[in-house]
GROMACS .gro file of C-alpha atoms in nm:
model
  351
    1MET     CA    1  -3.556  -8.367  -6.475
    2SER     CA    2  -3.570  -8.058  -6.251
    3GLU     CA    3  -3.354  -8.036  -5.941
    4PRO     CA    4  -3.527  -8.059  -5.603
    5ALA     CA    5  -3.581  -7.730  -5.425
    6LYS     CA    6  -3.304  -7.626  -5.187
    7PRO     CA    7  -3.391  -7.685  -4.817
    8PHE     CA    8  -3.494  -7.361  -4.646
    9HIS     CA    9  -3.368  -7.312  -4.291
   10ILE     CA   10  -3.529  -7.060  -4.052
   11ARG     CA   11  -3.345  -6.973  -3.732
   12LEU     CA   12  -3.545  -6.835  -3.438
   13LEU     CA   13  -3.353  -6.645  -3.169
   14ALA     CA   14  -3.504  -6.525  -2.842
   15ASP     CA   15  -3.397  -6.330  -2.536
   16PRO     CA   16  -3.399  -6.524  -2.207
   17GLY     CA   17  -3.725  -6.535  -2.013
   18LEU     CA   18  -4.064  -6.459  -2.166
   19PRO     CA   19  -3.939  -6.429  -2.529
   20THR     CA   20  -3.784  -6.777  -2.511
   21ARG     CA   21  -4.102  -6.924  -2.365
   22ARG     CA   22  -4.312  -6.764  -2.639
   23VAL     CA   23  -4.083  -6.886  -2.918
   24LYS     CA   24  -4.092  -7.241  -2.785
   25SER     CA   25  -4.473  -7.226  -2.764
   26ILE     CA   26  -4.514  -7.136  -3.133
   27GLN     CA   27  -4.214  -7.306  -3.293
   28GLU     CA   28  -4.396  -7.615  -3.415
   29ASP     CA   29  -4.701  -7.422  -3.541
   30PHE     CA   30  -4.480  -7.166  -3.713
   31ALA     CA   31  -4.275  -7.440  -3.879
   32GLU     CA   32  -4.594  -7.605  -4.006
   33GLU     CA   33  -4.717  -7.271  -4.140
   34ALA     CA   34  -4.383  -7.204  -4.313
   35ARG     CA   35  -4.392  -7.545  -4.483
   36LYS     CA   36  -4.733  -7.460  -4.632
   37LEU     CA   37  -4.609  -7.128  -4.770
   38LEU     CA   38  -4.267  -7.226  -4.905
   39THR     CA   39  -4.176  -7.490  -5.157
   40GLY     CA   40  -3.933  -7.763  -5.069
   41GLU     CA   41  -3.810  -7.878  -4.731
   42VAL     CA   42  -3.835  -7.625  -4.448
   43THR     CA   43  -3.661  -7.660  -4.111
   44VAL     CA   44  -3.701  -7.433  -3.808
   45SER     CA   45  -3.458  -7.426  -3.516
   46SER     CA   46  -3.442  -7.202  -3.208
   47GLU     CA   47  -3.181  -7.066  -2.970
   48THR     CA   48  -3.174  -6.837  -2.665
   49ARG     CA   49  -2.955  -6.535  -2.727
   50MET     CA   50  -2.949  -6.178  -2.596
   51LEU     CA   51  -2.955  -5.895  -2.850
   52ARG     CA   52  -2.695  -5.625  -2.793
   53ILE     CA   53  -2.781  -5.256  -2.780
   54ARG     CA   54  -2.580  -4.935  -2.767
   55PRO     CA   55  -2.540  -4.728  -2.447
   56ASP     CA   56  -2.802  -4.485  -2.582
   57ALA     CA   57  -3.055  -4.774  -2.583
   58THR     CA   58  -3.071  -4.792  -2.963
   59LEU     CA   59  -3.033  -5.109  -3.164
   60ASP     CA   60  -2.675  -5.204  -3.247
   61ILE     CA   61  -2.678  -5.260  -3.624
   62ASP     CA   62  -2.342  -5.436  -3.601
   63ALA     CA   63  -2.512  -5.693  -3.381
   64VAL     CA   64  -2.762  -5.755  -3.663
   65ARG     CA   65  -2.475  -5.821  -3.902
   66GLU     CA   66  -2.314  -6.053  -3.648
   67MET     CA   67  -2.640  -6.249  -3.623
   68GLU     CA   68  -2.625  -6.299  -4.000
   69GLU     CA   69  -2.263  -6.412  -3.983
   70ASP     CA   70  -2.318  -6.646  -3.687
   71HIS     CA   71  -2.609  -6.812  -3.865
   72ALA     CA   72  -2.479  -6.809  -4.222
   73GLU     CA   73  -2.641  -7.147  -4.281
   74ALA     CA   74  -2.985  -6.998  -4.214
   75ASP     CA   75  -3.191  -6.854  -4.498
   76ALA     CA   76  -3.379  -6.630  -4.254
   77VAL     CA   77  -3.324  -6.527  -3.893
   78ILE     CA   78  -3.607  -6.399  -3.672
   79MET     CA   79  -3.521  -6.255  -3.332
   80LEU     CA   80  -3.778  -6.207  -3.055
   81THR     CA   81  -3.638  -5.954  -2.807
   82GLU     CA   82  -3.773  -5.811  -2.484
   83ILE     CA   83  -3.646  -5.465  -2.583
   84PRO     CA   84  -3.945  -5.226  -2.616
   85ARG     CA   85  -3.860  -5.063  -2.948
   86HIS     CA   86  -3.992  -4.718  -3.039
   87THR     CA   87  -3.934  -4.527  -3.364
   88LYS     CA   88  -4.091  -4.217  -3.516
   89GLY     CA   89  -4.306  -4.176  -3.207
   90HIS     CA   90  -4.470  -4.517  -3.257
   91PRO     CA   91  -4.406  -4.855  -3.089
   92LEU     CA   92  -4.214  -5.075  -3.333
   93ILE     CA   93  -4.339  -5.434  -3.338
   94SER     CA   94  -4.108  -5.576  -3.602
   95GLU     CA   95  -3.825  -5.452  -3.820
   96ILE     CA   96  -3.682  -5.643  -4.112
   97PHE     CA   97  -3.337  -5.613  -4.270
   98PRO     CA   98  -3.372  -5.783  -4.612
   99ASP     CA   99  -3.003  -5.749  -4.701
  100ASN     CA  100  -2.909  -5.931  -4.379
  101ARG     CA  101  -3.205  -6.174  -4.392
  102VAL     CA  102  -3.284  -6.076  -4.033
  103ALA     CA  103  -3.612  -5.970  -3.868
  104ILE     CA  104  -3.629  -5.836  -3.513
  105VAL     CA  105  -3.964  -5.860  -3.331
  106SER     CA  106  -4.025  -5.675  -3.003
  107CYS     CA  107  -4.196  -5.900  -2.748
  108PRO     CA  108  -4.337  -5.621  -2.524
  109THR     CA  109  -4.495  -5.440  -2.819
  110LEU     CA  110  -4.704  -5.749  -2.890
  111GLY     CA  111  -4.876  -5.689  -2.554
  112ALA     CA  112  -4.926  -5.876  -2.229
  113TRP     CA  113  -5.193  -6.106  -2.372
  114ALA     CA  114  -5.030  -6.177  -2.707
  115THR     CA  115  -5.183  -6.498  -2.835
  116ARG     CA  116  -4.983  -6.767  -3.007
  117SER     CA  117  -5.178  -6.689  -3.323
  118ARG     CA  118  -5.080  -6.321  -3.312
  119ILE     CA  119  -4.711  -6.398  -3.258
  120ARG     CA  120  -4.714  -6.656  -3.537
  121LYS     CA  121  -4.876  -6.410  -3.779
  122VAL     CA  122  -4.617  -6.142  -3.700
  123PHE     CA  123  -4.339  -6.396  -3.754
  124THR     CA  124  -4.494  -6.513  -4.080
  125SER     CA  125  -4.551  -6.159  -4.208
  126SER     CA  126  -4.189  -6.071  -4.124
  127LEU     CA  127  -4.057  -6.388  -4.287
  128LEU     CA  128  -4.243  -6.331  -4.615
  129ARG     CA  129  -4.103  -5.978  -4.637
  130LEU     CA  130  -3.751  -6.118  -4.603
  131LEU     CA  131  -3.801  -6.334  -4.912
  132PRO     CA  132  -3.721  -6.210  -5.263
  133SER     CA  133  -4.018  -6.062  -5.446
  134GLY     CA  134  -4.249  -6.336  -5.574
  135ALA     CA  135  -4.082  -6.610  -5.368
  136GLY     CA  136  -4.386  -6.651  -5.145
  137PRO     CA  137  -4.751  -6.552  -5.108
  138ASP     CA  138  -4.863  -6.196  -5.048
  139PRO     CA  139  -4.751  -6.103  -4.694
  140LYS     CA  140  -5.042  -5.859  -4.658
  141LYS     CA  141  -5.268  -6.157  -4.589
  142TYR     CA  142  -5.096  -6.187  -4.249
  143ASP     CA  143  -5.109  -5.819  -4.154
  144GLN     CA  144  -5.296  -5.715  -3.839
  145ARG     CA  145  -5.556  -5.437  -3.828
  146TRP     CA  146  -5.388  -5.279  -3.525
  147SER     CA  147  -5.052  -5.237  -3.701
  148GLN     CA  148  -4.902  -5.110  -4.026
  149TRP     CA  149  -4.584  -5.175  -4.223
  150LYS     CA  150  -4.387  -4.857  -4.308
  151SER     CA  151  -4.031  -4.758  -4.388
  152THR     CA  152  -3.809  -4.692  -4.085
  153GLU     CA  153  -3.572  -4.405  -4.013
  154ARG     CA  154  -3.287  -4.607  -4.159
  155GLY     CA  155  -3.451  -4.596  -4.501
  156ASP     CA  156  -3.342  -4.942  -4.614
  157GLY     CA  157  -3.543  -5.118  -4.343
  158LEU     CA  158  -3.912  -5.186  -4.310
  159GLY     CA  159  -4.096  -5.172  -3.980
  160LEU     CA  160  -4.429  -5.292  -3.844
  161PHE     CA  161  -4.564  -5.010  -3.628
  162ALA     CA  162  -4.835  -5.040  -3.364
  163HIS     CA  163  -5.130  -4.801  -3.349
  164THR     CA  164  -5.040  -4.470  -3.188
  165ILE     CA  165  -5.316  -4.475  -2.924
  166THR     CA  166  -5.323  -4.842  -2.823
  167GLY     CA  167  -4.958  -4.923  -2.892
  168GLY     CA  168  -4.814  -4.744  -2.588
  169PRO     CA  169  -5.039  -4.905  -2.322
  170ARG     CA  170  -5.005  -5.245  -2.493
  171THR     CA  171  -4.625  -5.214  -2.487
  172MET     CA  172  -4.618  -5.112  -2.120
  173LEU     CA  173  -4.835  -5.407  -2.018
  174GLY     CA  174  -4.614  -5.635  -2.226
  175MET     CA  175  -4.312  -5.502  -2.037
  176VAL     CA  176  -4.485  -5.568  -1.704
  177LEU     CA  177  -4.548  -5.930  -1.803
  178GLY     CA  178  -4.183  -5.959  -1.910
  179ASN     CA  179  -4.080  -5.844  -1.562
  180ASP     CA  180  -4.247  -6.158  -1.416
  181PRO     CA  181  -4.409  -5.988  -1.113
  182LEU     CA  182  -4.536  -6.314  -0.959
  183PRO     CA  183  -4.190  -6.477  -0.918
  184THR     CA  184  -4.063  -6.143  -0.785
  185VAL     CA  185  -4.278  -6.156  -0.469
  186PRO     CA  186  -4.059  -6.418  -0.291
  187LYS     CA  187  -3.760  -6.188  -0.352
  188LEU     CA  188  -3.918  -5.950  -0.100
  189SER     CA  189  -3.892  -6.206   0.179
  190SER     CA  190  -3.733  -5.955   0.418
  191ALA     CA  191  -4.028  -5.719   0.372
  192LEU     CA  192  -4.268  -6.013   0.407
  193ALA     CA  193  -4.108  -6.120   0.735
  194ALA     CA  194  -4.121  -5.766   0.876
  195GLY     CA  195  -4.480  -5.723   0.759
  196ALA     CA  196  -4.593  -6.053   0.910
  197ALA     CA  197  -4.425  -5.979   1.243
  198THR     CA  198  -4.583  -5.634   1.268
  199GLY     CA  199  -4.921  -5.746   1.136
  200ALA     CA  200  -4.938  -6.018   1.402
  201PHE     CA  201  -4.974  -5.748   1.668
  202GLY     CA  202  -5.321  -5.677   1.529
  203ILE     CA  203  -5.434  -6.018   1.645
  204PHE     CA  204  -5.331  -5.971   2.007
  205TYR     CA  205  -5.405  -5.603   2.075
  206SER     CA  206  -5.768  -5.513   2.140
  207SER     CA  207  -5.700  -5.148   2.054
  208ILE     CA  208  -5.633  -5.259   1.695
  209TRP     CA  209  -5.970  -5.440   1.693
  210GLN     CA  210  -6.144  -5.124   1.805
  211MET     CA  211  -5.968  -4.905   1.548
  212ALA     CA  212  -6.046  -5.151   1.267
  213ASP     CA  213  -6.411  -5.160   1.374
  214ALA     CA  214  -6.433  -4.780   1.397
  215LEU     CA  215  -6.279  -4.710   1.054
  216SER     CA  216  -6.513  -4.684   0.756
  217PRO     CA  217  -6.454  -4.912   0.454
  218LEU     CA  218  -6.319  -4.612   0.261
  219ARG     CA  219  -6.065  -4.531   0.532
  220LEU     CA  220  -5.955  -4.892   0.545
  221VAL     CA  221  -5.902  -4.892   0.169
  222LEU     CA  222  -5.703  -4.569   0.197
  223VAL     CA  223  -5.486  -4.723   0.470
  224GLY     CA  224  -5.405  -5.016   0.244
  225LEU     CA  225  -5.343  -4.791  -0.056
  226ALA     CA  226  -5.113  -4.562   0.143
  227ALA     CA  227  -4.915  -4.862   0.267
  228VAL     CA  228  -4.870  -5.003  -0.084
  229ILE     CA  229  -4.767  -4.666  -0.235
  230THR     CA  230  -4.523  -4.602   0.050
  231MET     CA  231  -4.352  -4.934  -0.008
  232ILE     CA  232  -4.335  -4.881  -0.386
  233ILE     CA  233  -4.174  -4.537  -0.345
  234TRP     CA  234  -3.930  -4.671  -0.087
  235LEU     CA  235  -3.818  -4.961  -0.308
  236ILE     CA  236  -3.776  -4.734  -0.612
  237ILE     CA  237  -3.563  -4.488  -0.415
  238ARG     CA  238  -3.377  -4.748  -0.210
  239ASP     CA  239  -3.279  -4.967  -0.506
  240GLY     CA  240  -3.248  -4.701  -0.776
  241LEU     CA  241  -3.518  -4.839  -1.002
  242TRP     CA  242  -3.619  -4.506  -1.157
  243ASP     CA  243  -3.457  -4.428  -1.493
  244ARG     CA  244  -3.379  -4.084  -1.628
  245PRO     CA  245  -3.347  -4.017  -2.003
  246LYS     CA  246  -2.993  -3.951  -2.118
  247ASN     CA  247  -3.130  -3.724  -2.386
  248ARG     CA  248  -3.467  -3.590  -2.501
  249SER     CA  249  -3.505  -3.850  -2.776
  250LEU     CA  250  -3.517  -4.129  -2.516
  251ALA     CA  251  -3.789  -3.966  -2.304
  252THR     CA  252  -4.071  -4.178  -2.449
  253VAL     CA  253  -3.884  -4.506  -2.404
  254VAL     CA  254  -3.778  -4.417  -2.048
  255THR     CA  255  -4.140  -4.332  -1.968
  256LEU     CA  256  -4.232  -4.686  -2.071
  257TYR     CA  257  -3.952  -4.823  -1.850
  258ASN     CA  258  -4.064  -4.626  -1.545
  259GLY     CA  259  -4.432  -4.698  -1.601
  260SER     CA  260  -4.372  -5.070  -1.629
  261THR     CA  261  -4.150  -5.062  -1.319
  262ALA     CA  262  -4.420  -4.889  -1.114
  263ILE     CA  263  -4.692  -5.129  -1.233
  264THR     CA  264  -4.469  -5.430  -1.169
  265LEU     CA  265  -4.398  -5.316  -0.814
  266LEU     CA  266  -4.768  -5.239  -0.765
  267ALA     CA  267  -4.856  -5.595  -0.864
  268CYS     CA  268  -4.585  -5.738  -0.638
  269ILE     CA  269  -4.679  -5.533  -0.331
  270LEU     CA  270  -5.053  -5.596  -0.381
  271MET     CA  271  -4.988  -5.969  -0.387
  272LEU     CA  272  -4.772  -5.934  -0.075
  273TYR     CA  273  -5.048  -5.731   0.094
  274LEU     CA  274  -5.325  -5.978   0.006
  275PHE     CA  275  -5.108  -6.265   0.126
  276LEU     CA  276  -5.063  -6.092   0.462
  277VAL     CA  277  -5.437  -6.024   0.482
  278GLY     CA  278  -5.512  -6.391   0.424
  279VAL     CA  279  -5.259  -6.513   0.682
  280ILE     CA  280  -5.371  -6.266   0.950
  281PHE     CA  281  -5.738  -6.337   0.879
  282LEU     CA  282  -5.694  -6.712   0.928
  283ALA     CA  283  -5.477  -6.660   1.236
  284GLY     CA  284  -5.738  -6.423   1.379
  285LEU     CA  285  -6.017  -6.677   1.335
  286VAL     CA  286  -5.812  -6.931   1.530
  287ILE     CA  287  -5.683  -6.702   1.807
  288ILE     CA  288  -5.945  -6.432   1.869
  289ASP     CA  289  -6.251  -6.551   2.055
  290ALA     CA  290  -6.568  -6.401   1.905
  291GLU     CA  291  -6.738  -6.341   2.241
  292TYR     CA  292  -6.432  -6.166   2.382
  293MET     CA  293  -6.405  -5.946   2.074
  294SER     CA  294  -6.775  -5.865   2.100
  295MET     CA  295  -6.726  -5.745   2.459
  296THR     CA  296  -6.426  -5.536   2.349
  297ILE     CA  297  -6.580  -5.357   2.050
  298GLY     CA  298  -6.931  -5.346   2.200
  299SER     CA  299  -7.115  -5.497   1.904
  300GLU     CA  300  -7.197  -5.831   1.744
  301VAL     CA  301  -6.900  -5.995   1.571
  302THR     CA  302  -6.912  -6.116   1.211
  303LEU     CA  303  -6.652  -6.241   0.966
  304MET     CA  304  -6.627  -5.882   0.839
  305ASN     CA  305  -6.477  -5.781   1.175
  306TYR     CA  306  -6.204  -6.041   1.134
  307LEU     CA  307  -6.144  -5.923   0.777
  308ASN     CA  308  -6.125  -5.558   0.887
  309ILE     CA  309  -5.869  -5.648   1.155
  310ALA     CA  310  -5.667  -5.846   0.900
  311TRP     CA  311  -5.680  -5.563   0.644
  312PHE     CA  312  -5.581  -5.295   0.896
  313SER     CA  313  -5.306  -5.511   1.049
  314ALA     CA  314  -5.168  -5.599   0.705
  315GLY     CA  315  -5.152  -5.227   0.625
  316MET     CA  316  -4.949  -5.170   0.940
  317GLY     CA  317  -4.731  -5.465   0.843
  318VAL     CA  318  -4.665  -5.333   0.493
  319PHE     CA  319  -4.574  -4.991   0.638
  320ALA     CA  320  -4.325  -5.162   0.868
  321GLY     CA  321  -4.198  -5.387   0.590
  322ALA     CA  322  -4.133  -5.088   0.367
  323ILE     CA  323  -3.892  -4.922   0.608
  324GLY     CA  324  -3.549  -5.064   0.542
  325SER     CA  325  -3.673  -5.339   0.312
  326SER     CA  326  -3.501  -5.426  -0.013
  327PHE     CA  327  -3.465  -5.711  -0.256
  328ASP     CA  328  -3.281  -6.018  -0.140
  329SER     CA  329  -2.987  -5.988  -0.379
  330GLY     CA  330  -2.835  -5.771  -0.648
  331VAL     CA  331  -2.908  -6.040  -0.905
  332ASP     CA  332  -3.280  -6.017  -0.832
  333LEU     CA  333  -3.266  -5.639  -0.872
  334ARG     CA  334  -3.096  -5.661  -1.210
  335ARG     CA  335  -3.363  -5.900  -1.336
  336LEU     CA  336  -3.660  -5.703  -1.207
  337THR     CA  337  -3.704  -5.422  -1.460
  338HIS     CA  338  -3.638  -5.362  -1.828
  339GLY     CA  339  -3.412  -5.067  -1.752
  340GLN     CA  340  -3.193  -5.274  -1.522
  341ARG     CA  341  -3.178  -5.569  -1.761
  342GLU     CA  342  -3.095  -5.356  -2.062
  343ARG     CA  343  -2.792  -5.211  -1.885
  344GLN     CA  344  -2.649  -5.563  -1.908
  345ARG     CA  345  -2.676  -5.542  -2.287
  346GLU     CA  346  -2.487  -5.217  -2.319
  347TYR     CA  347  -2.128  -5.212  -2.423
  348THR     CA  348  -1.856  -4.958  -2.482
  349GLU     CA  349  -1.568  -4.964  -2.726
  350SER     CA  350  -1.328  -5.016  -2.440
  351ALA     CA  351  -1.522  -5.327  -2.336
   0.00000   0.00000   0.00000
């Protein structure tokens, strides 16, 4: 009588934030998929854990070995990290270390709109390549057309690389999503308060009505754009959010950091701007009498006049909010961008 197959345990690790949410969303489906592919009992567990990197922003191989030691009971360990990995000039989606039974998947490289199916396939493809030859089905069945498995610079590892052209933009958008721009907006409450106070003047001053009515739609758009860009530049300078490469080899990665920071701030400030426009527009409808405005601007009043006033006033408010504004706390700043968060991962020998 043959002995029953040994239970196979898969351990899923994830960085805090978006990676953890994505792992939890696919854990059950991935476990079901693994049970179909492997013989015997298969269990899948998950844990939130931050992957350590070196001060030069490269992966700490000792940390990979520690993952193996900490989870010695696991037959395979798959880590989903928010670190945007980049090797040989190409975004690195996944890297496997067969000797350590560890696979590291980069969450940003999967993109901003990574579906549960795509993440599960990358996990499955990585898992099958961790198994001994012939222990599972052909992993090529789970490969994606937009990526390719190749040897890494370390020689003993194997990496899943994204397409050269689409990989960079996909990674940057994935980093923006990881920055959680929507929850960041309330952290600019000081700028919001200053913007609302200044923007309110547009409701009560007839000269603002006349200027808003006289400006063309293009000029109004330019006013809003100038206000948003001014605030982005101020926040980057004021809070030191712009990264500089420590050496030439990190230039590509730092470009991704800075690009995602700029796009994240753009999304935050645009949401702040549109919120101010909405508040001022509603307040204007309540406070400004249409007949009185018509006498002031010398033409018939429509809802577009109220919208123009709100847009122009919000632009003034954002300009005012930019000067001297900052994030509400140092903790918020450290969680805003990839560059800031990754500094928390760095360590020195003295530490």
